[in-house]
CSV table of C-alpha atoms in Angstrom, one decimal:
chain,number,residue,atom,x,y,z
A,19,UNK,CA,-16.6,29.2,-7.2
A,20,UNK,CA,-13.8,27.6,-5.2
A,21,UNK,CA,-13.9,23.8,-5.2
A,22,UNK,CA,-13.9,22.3,-1.7
A,23,UNK,CA,-10.9,20.0,-1.1
A,24,UNK,CA,-11.8,16.4,-0.7
A,25,UNK,CA,-11.0,14.7,2.6
A,26,UNK,CA,-8.2,12.5,1.2
A,27,UNK,CA,-6.3,15.6,0.2
A,28,UNK,CA,-6.1,16.9,3.8
A,29,UNK,CA,-2.7,15.3,4.4
A,30,UNK,CA,-1.2,16.7,1.2
A,31,UNK,CA,0.3,14.9,-1.8
A,32,UNK,CA,3.4,13.1,-2.9
A,33,UNK,CA,5.0,12.2,-6.2
A,34,UNK,CA,5.4,8.6,-7.1
A,35,UNK,CA,7.8,9.4,-9.9
A,36,UNK,CA,5.6,11.0,-12.6
A,37,UNK,CA,2.4,10.3,-10.6
A,38,UNK,CA,0.8,12.5,-8.0
A,39,UNK,CA,-1.1,10.9,-5.2
A,40,UNK,CA,-2.9,12.0,-2.0
A,41,UNK,CA,-1.0,10.7,1.0
A,42,UNK,CA,-4.1,8.9,2.2
A,43,UNK,CA,-4.7,6.0,-0.1
A,44,UNK,CA,-6.5,2.6,0.1
A,45,UNK,CA,-5.3,-1.0,0.4
A,46,UNK,CA,-7.4,-3.5,-1.4
A,47,UNK,CA,-6.4,-6.6,0.6
A,48,UNK,CA,-9.6,-6.7,2.7
A,49,UNK,CA,-12.0,-6.2,-0.2
A,50,UNK,CA,-12.3,-9.9,-0.9
A,51,UNK,CA,-12.2,-11.2,2.6
A,52,UNK,CA,-11.6,-9.7,6.1
A,53,UNK,CA,-8.8,-12.2,6.9
A,54,UNK,CA,-6.7,-14.5,4.7
A,55,UNK,CA,-8.6,-17.8,4.4
A,56,UNK,CA,-11.8,-16.3,5.8
A,57,UNK,CA,-15.3,-16.0,4.3
A,58,UNK,CA,-15.8,-13.8,1.2
A,59,UNK,CA,-17.1,-10.4,1.8
A,60,UNK,CA,-20.5,-9.1,0.4
A,61,UNK,CA,-19.9,-8.0,-3.1
A,62,UNK,CA,-22.2,-5.0,-3.0
A,63,UNK,CA,-20.5,-3.7,0.1
A,64,UNK,CA,-17.0,-4.0,-1.4
A,65,UNK,CA,-18.1,-2.1,-4.5
A,66,UNK,CA,-19.6,0.6,-2.3
A,67,UNK,CA,-16.4,1.0,-0.4
A,68,UNK,CA,-14.4,1.5,-3.6
A,69,UNK,CA,-16.8,4.0,-5.0
A,70,UNK,CA,-16.9,5.9,-1.7
A,71,UNK,CA,-13.1,6.0,-1.6
A,72,UNK,CA,-13.1,7.8,-4.9
A,73,UNK,CA,-15.8,10.2,-3.7
A,74,UNK,CA,-13.6,11.1,-0.7
A,75,UNK,CA,-10.6,11.9,-3.0
A,76,UNK,CA,-8.6,8.7,-2.7
A,77,UNK,CA,-6.5,8.4,-5.9
A,78,UNK,CA,-4.0,5.7,-4.9
A,79,UNK,CA,-5.2,2.1,-4.6
A,80,UNK,CA,-2.8,-0.7,-3.6
A,81,UNK,CA,-3.8,-4.2,-4.9
A,82,UNK,CA,-2.5,-7.5,-6.1
A,83,UNK,CA,-3.7,-10.4,-8.3
A,84,UNK,CA,-3.3,-12.7,-5.3
A,85,UNK,CA,-5.8,-10.8,-3.2
A,86,UNK,CA,-8.8,-13.1,-3.7
A,87,UNK,CA,-11.1,-15.4,-1.8
A,88,UNK,CA,-13.2,-18.3,-3.1
A,89,UNK,CA,-15.9,-15.9,-4.4
A,90,UNK,CA,-14.2,-12.5,-4.7
A,91,UNK,CA,-11.1,-11.0,-6.4
A,92,UNK,CA,-9.9,-7.6,-5.4
A,93,UNK,CA,-8.8,-6.7,-8.9
A,94,UNK,CA,-12.2,-7.7,-10.4
A,95,UNK,CA,-14.0,-5.6,-7.7
A,96,UNK,CA,-11.8,-2.6,-8.6
A,97,UNK,CA,-12.5,-3.0,-12.3
A,98,UNK,CA,-16.3,-3.4,-11.7
A,99,UNK,CA,-16.6,-0.5,-9.3
A,100,UNK,CA,-14.3,2.0,-11.0
A,101,UNK,CA,-13.7,1.4,-14.7
A,102,UNK,CA,-13.5,3.4,-16.8
A,103,UNK,CA,-10.9,4.9,-14.4
A,104,UNK,CA,-10.3,8.5,-13.7
A,105,UNK,CA,-7.2,10.1,-15.1
A,106,UNK,CA,-5.7,10.8,-11.7
A,107,UNK,CA,-6.3,7.3,-10.2
A,108,UNK,CA,-3.0,5.4,-9.5
A,109,UNK,CA,-3.2,1.7,-9.3
A,110,UNK,CA,-0.3,-0.1,-7.6
A,111,UNK,CA,0.2,-3.8,-7.6
A,112,UNK,CA,2.9,-6.2,-6.4
A,113,UNK,CA,4.5,-9.3,-8.0
A,114,UNK,CA,6.8,-12.0,-6.9
A,115,UNK,CA,4.4,-14.1,-4.8
A,116,UNK,CA,1.5,-15.9,-6.5
A,117,UNK,CA,-1.4,-18.2,-5.9
A,118,UNK,CA,-2.9,-20.9,-8.2
A,119,UNK,CA,-6.5,-21.0,-9.1
A,120,UNK,CA,-7.4,-22.9,-5.9
A,121,UNK,CA,-5.7,-20.3,-3.8
A,122,UNK,CA,-2.6,-22.3,-2.9
A,123,UNK,CA,0.6,-20.4,-2.8
A,124,UNK,CA,3.0,-21.0,-5.6
A,125,UNK,CA,6.8,-21.0,-5.4
A,126,UNK,CA,8.2,-17.5,-5.6
A,127,UNK,CA,8.3,-16.3,-9.2
A,128,UNK,CA,11.5,-16.6,-11.2
A,129,UNK,CA,12.6,-13.4,-13.0
A,130,UNK,CA,11.3,-14.7,-16.3
A,131,UNK,CA,7.9,-15.4,-14.7
A,132,UNK,CA,7.3,-11.8,-13.6
A,133,UNK,CA,6.1,-10.7,-17.0
A,134,UNK,CA,3.2,-13.2,-16.8
A,135,UNK,CA,2.3,-11.8,-13.3
A,136,UNK,CA,2.2,-8.3,-14.7
A,137,UNK,CA,0.1,-9.4,-17.6
A,138,UNK,CA,-2.3,-11.1,-15.2
A,139,UNK,CA,-2.8,-7.8,-13.4
A,140,UNK,CA,-3.2,-6.0,-16.7
A,141,UNK,CA,-6.0,-8.4,-17.7
A,142,UNK,CA,-7.8,-8.3,-14.4
A,143,UNK,CA,-7.6,-4.5,-14.1
A,144,UNK,CA,-8.5,-3.9,-17.8
A,145,UNK,CA,-5.5,-1.6,-18.5
A,146,UNK,CA,-2.7,-1.5,-21.0
A,147,UNK,CA,-0.2,-0.5,-18.3
A,148,UNK,CA,0.2,-0.6,-14.5
A,149,UNK,CA,0.9,2.6,-12.8
A,150,UNK,CA,3.3,1.2,-10.1
A,151,UNK,CA,4.5,-2.4,-9.7
A,152,UNK,CA,6.3,-3.4,-6.5
A,153,UNK,CA,8.6,-6.3,-6.4
A,154,UNK,CA,7.6,-7.9,-3.1
A,155,UNK,CA,10.3,-10.2,-1.9
A,156,UNK,CA,9.6,-13.4,0.1
A,157,UNK,CA,9.0,-17.1,-0.4
A,158,UNK,CA,12.7,-17.8,-0.4
A,159,UNK,CA,14.0,-14.5,-1.6
A,160,UNK,CA,13.9,-12.8,1.8
A,161,UNK,CA,15.5,-9.9,3.5
A,162,UNK,CA,19.2,-10.7,4.0
A,163,UNK,CA,19.2,-13.8,1.7
A,164,UNK,CA,20.7,-12.4,-1.5
A,165,UNK,CA,20.4,-9.9,-4.3
A,166,UNK,CA,17.2,-9.0,-6.1
A,167,UNK,CA,18.9,-7.6,-9.2
A,168,UNK,CA,17.7,-10.3,-11.6
A,169,UNK,CA,14.1,-9.9,-10.5
A,170,UNK,CA,14.1,-6.1,-10.4
A,171,UNK,CA,16.0,-6.0,-13.7
A,172,UNK,CA,13.2,-8.0,-15.3
A,173,UNK,CA,10.6,-5.5,-14.1
A,174,UNK,CA,12.8,-2.6,-15.3
A,175,UNK,CA,12.7,-4.2,-18.8
A,176,UNK,CA,8.9,-4.3,-18.6
A,177,UNK,CA,9.0,-0.6,-17.7
A,178,UNK,CA,11.1,0.2,-20.7
A,179,UNK,CA,8.5,-1.7,-22.8
A,180,UNK,CA,5.7,0.5,-21.5
A,181,UNK,CA,3.8,-2.1,-19.5
A,182,UNK,CA,4.8,-0.4,-16.2
A,183,UNK,CA,5.1,3.3,-15.5
A,184,UNK,CA,6.9,3.3,-12.1
A,185,UNK,CA,8.7,0.7,-9.9
A,186,UNK,CA,8.8,0.0,-6.2
A,187,UNK,CA,10.0,-2.7,-3.8
A,188,UNK,CA,8.3,-4.3,-0.8
A,189,UNK,CA,9.3,-6.2,2.3
A,190,UNK,CA,12.9,-5.1,1.9
A,191,UNK,CA,15.9,-3.7,3.6
A,192,UNK,CA,18.2,-0.8,2.8
A,193,UNK,CA,20.5,-3.0,0.8
A,194,UNK,CA,17.7,-3.8,-1.6
A,195,UNK,CA,16.9,-0.1,-2.1
A,196,UNK,CA,20.5,0.6,-3.0
A,197,UNK,CA,20.6,-2.4,-5.3
A,198,UNK,CA,17.3,-1.6,-7.1
A,199,UNK,CA,18.1,2.1,-7.5
A,200,UNK,CA,21.3,1.1,-9.3
A,201,UNK,CA,19.1,-0.6,-12.0
A,202,UNK,CA,16.1,1.8,-12.4
A,203,UNK,CA,14.3,4.5,-10.5
A,204,UNK,CA,12.5,3.4,-7.3
A,205,UNK,CA,9.4,5.5,-6.4
A,206,UNK,CA,8.3,3.6,-3.2
A,207,UNK,CA,9.3,1.2,-0.5
A,208,UNK,CA,6.4,-0.8,1.0
A,209,UNK,CA,7.1,-2.5,4.3
A,210,UNK,CA,5.1,-3.5,7.4
A,211,UNK,CA,5.5,-0.6,9.8
A,212,UNK,CA,3.5,1.0,12.5
A,213,UNK,CA,3.6,2.8,15.8
A,214,UNK,CA,5.1,-0.2,17.6
A,215,UNK,CA,5.7,-2.7,14.8
A,216,UNK,CA,8.8,-3.3,12.7
A,217,UNK,CA,10.5,-0.2,14.1
A,218,UNK,CA,13.8,-1.6,12.9
A,219,UNK,CA,12.8,0.2,9.7
A,220,UNK,CA,13.0,3.6,11.3
A,221,UNK,CA,16.3,4.1,9.5
A,222,UNK,CA,15.0,2.8,6.2
A,223,UNK,CA,12.1,5.3,6.5
A,224,UNK,CA,14.6,8.2,7.0
A,225,UNK,CA,16.8,6.9,4.1
A,226,UNK,CA,13.8,6.9,1.8
A,227,UNK,CA,13.0,10.5,2.8
A,228,UNK,CA,16.5,11.6,2.1
A,229,UNK,CA,16.4,10.0,-1.4
A,230,UNK,CA,12.9,11.3,-2.3
A,231,UNK,CA,11.4,7.8,-2.2
A,232,UNK,CA,7.9,7.2,-0.8
A,233,UNK,CA,7.7,5.0,2.3
A,234,UNK,CA,4.4,3.2,2.2
A,235,UNK,CA,3.6,1.1,5.4
A,236,UNK,CA,1.2,-1.7,5.3
A,237,UNK,CA,-0.6,-2.9,8.5
A,238,UNK,CA,0.0,0.5,10.0
A,239,UNK,CA,-3.2,0.2,12.1
A,240,UNK,CA,-3.3,-3.5,12.7
A,241,UNK,CA,0.3,-4.1,13.7
A,242,UNK,CA,1.3,-4.5,17.3
A,243,UNK,CA,-1.6,-2.7,19.0
A,244,UNK,CA,-1.1,-3.8,22.6
A,245,UNK,CA,1.9,-2.1,24.1
A,246,UNK,CA,0.9,1.5,23.5
A,247,UNK,CA,-2.8,1.2,23.6
A,248,UNK,CA,-3.1,3.4,26.7
A,249,UNK,CA,-1.2,6.3,25.2
A,250,UNK,CA,-3.0,5.9,21.9
A,251,UNK,CA,-6.4,6.1,23.7
A,252,UNK,CA,-5.2,9.2,25.7
A,253,UNK,CA,-4.2,11.0,22.5
A,254,UNK,CA,-7.4,9.9,20.8
A,255,UNK,CA,-9.5,11.4,23.6
A,256,UNK,CA,-7.7,14.7,23.3
A,257,UNK,CA,-8.7,15.0,19.6
A,258,UNK,CA,-12.1,13.3,19.8
A,259,UNK,CA,-11.0,10.6,17.3
A,260,UNK,CA,-10.6,6.8,17.3
A,261,UNK,CA,-7.4,5.0,18.2
A,262,UNK,CA,-7.1,3.8,14.6
A,263,UNK,CA,-7.1,7.4,13.4
A,264,UNK,CA,-4.4,8.3,15.8
A,265,UNK,CA,-2.2,5.4,14.5
A,266,UNK,CA,-2.7,6.6,10.9
A,267,UNK,CA,-2.0,10.2,11.9
A,268,UNK,CA,1.2,9.1,13.6
A,269,UNK,CA,2.2,7.2,10.5
A,270,UNK,CA,1.7,10.3,8.3
A,271,UNK,CA,3.6,12.5,10.9
A,272,UNK,CA,6.8,10.5,10.3
A,273,UNK,CA,7.5,12.5,7.1
A,274,UNK,CA,6.0,14.1,4.1
A,275,UNK,CA,7.2,11.1,2.0
A,276,UNK,CA,5.2,8.6,4.1
A,277,UNK,CA,1.9,7.5,2.6
A,278,UNK,CA,-0.9,5.5,4.2
A,279,UNK,CA,-2.9,2.7,2.5
A,280,UNK,CA,-5.3,1.5,5.2
A,281,UNK,CA,-7.6,-1.2,4.0
A,282,UNK,CA,-11.2,-2.0,5.1
A,283,UNK,CA,-14.4,-3.6,3.8
A,284,UNK,CA,-16.6,-1.2,5.7
A,285,UNK,CA,-17.7,2.2,4.4
A,286,UNK,CA,-17.8,3.7,7.9
A,287,UNK,CA,-14.3,2.6,8.7
A,288,UNK,CA,-13.1,3.9,5.3
A,289,UNK,CA,-14.5,7.3,6.1
A,290,UNK,CA,-12.7,7.3,9.5
A,291,UNK,CA,-9.5,6.2,7.9
A,292,UNK,CA,-9.6,9.0,5.3
A,293,UNK,CA,-10.5,11.6,7.9
A,294,UNK,CA,-7.3,10.6,9.8
A,295,UNK,CA,-5.4,12.7,7.3
A,296,UNK,CA,-6.8,15.8,8.9
A,297,UNK,CA,-5.7,14.8,12.4
A,298,UNK,CA,-2.8,17.1,13.4
A,299,UNK,CA,-0.8,15.5,16.2
A,300,UNK,CA,1.0,18.0,18.5
A,301,UNK,CA,4.5,17.6,19.9
A,302,UNK,CA,2.9,16.6,23.2
A,303,UNK,CA,0.9,13.8,21.4
A,304,UNK,CA,4.0,12.5,19.7
A,305,UNK,CA,6.0,12.6,22.9
A,306,UNK,CA,3.3,10.6,24.7
A,307,UNK,CA,3.1,8.1,21.9
A,308,UNK,CA,6.9,7.6,21.9
A,309,UNK,CA,6.8,7.0,25.6
A,310,UNK,CA,4.2,4.2,25.2
């Protein structure tokens, strides 16, 4: 009997180095709370979202130790819902920023502090290695403010030690990609990017494709929704889908190396997000969206 392909596989797969993932993944930021500083989500609902994601074929979950609310931690929810993990599940986290136990942001980590951040993720996720760790710059180490070689080099050492399988970078520019790749392989770049947000990264997206590096936008649905809403609604009507699904389909249409990690704390929204991988935009659709 032929096994029916799961919905998350509709958009195809990509290699994150040695790891194969479906191009539709899941972002865990909204598991603990709907908005930063907002009330904690219902625990049972968040657990149900994670389990449903796996049922739909999602095998790439993006998380972070600093994704937590007063009552919930994204990493703890992932562990409770999904451990013991399936062999094909890829867990990606990010380090650099950090929060103390009360939720206040800490100064950006020094290179020698990154090991402790990786170890924190290992403890919370109950694993002896992290599949992918992104160095997320910020907190003083911003785009255009200087090299990242010391920080990325520290993560490369942890990769050599077996604590990390693959490395990525986040919130970066082309110069960071070149700098990091001179130190160790880079499997993904994770930046804010969407139909009409942060489009200065169009060239970085193309550069990643040319180098076989995954481009993984965050806030692909939530970013900059106003200026092209009319065109998005028009395209959505043609396909009988939601505007959010059109935005995700547009993201995936930017290249086979582009992945999507939409986040939600609602099972219905999760199912719609995953189904967006099967929405095939036409040339007319893409032209209309570009004109918006």
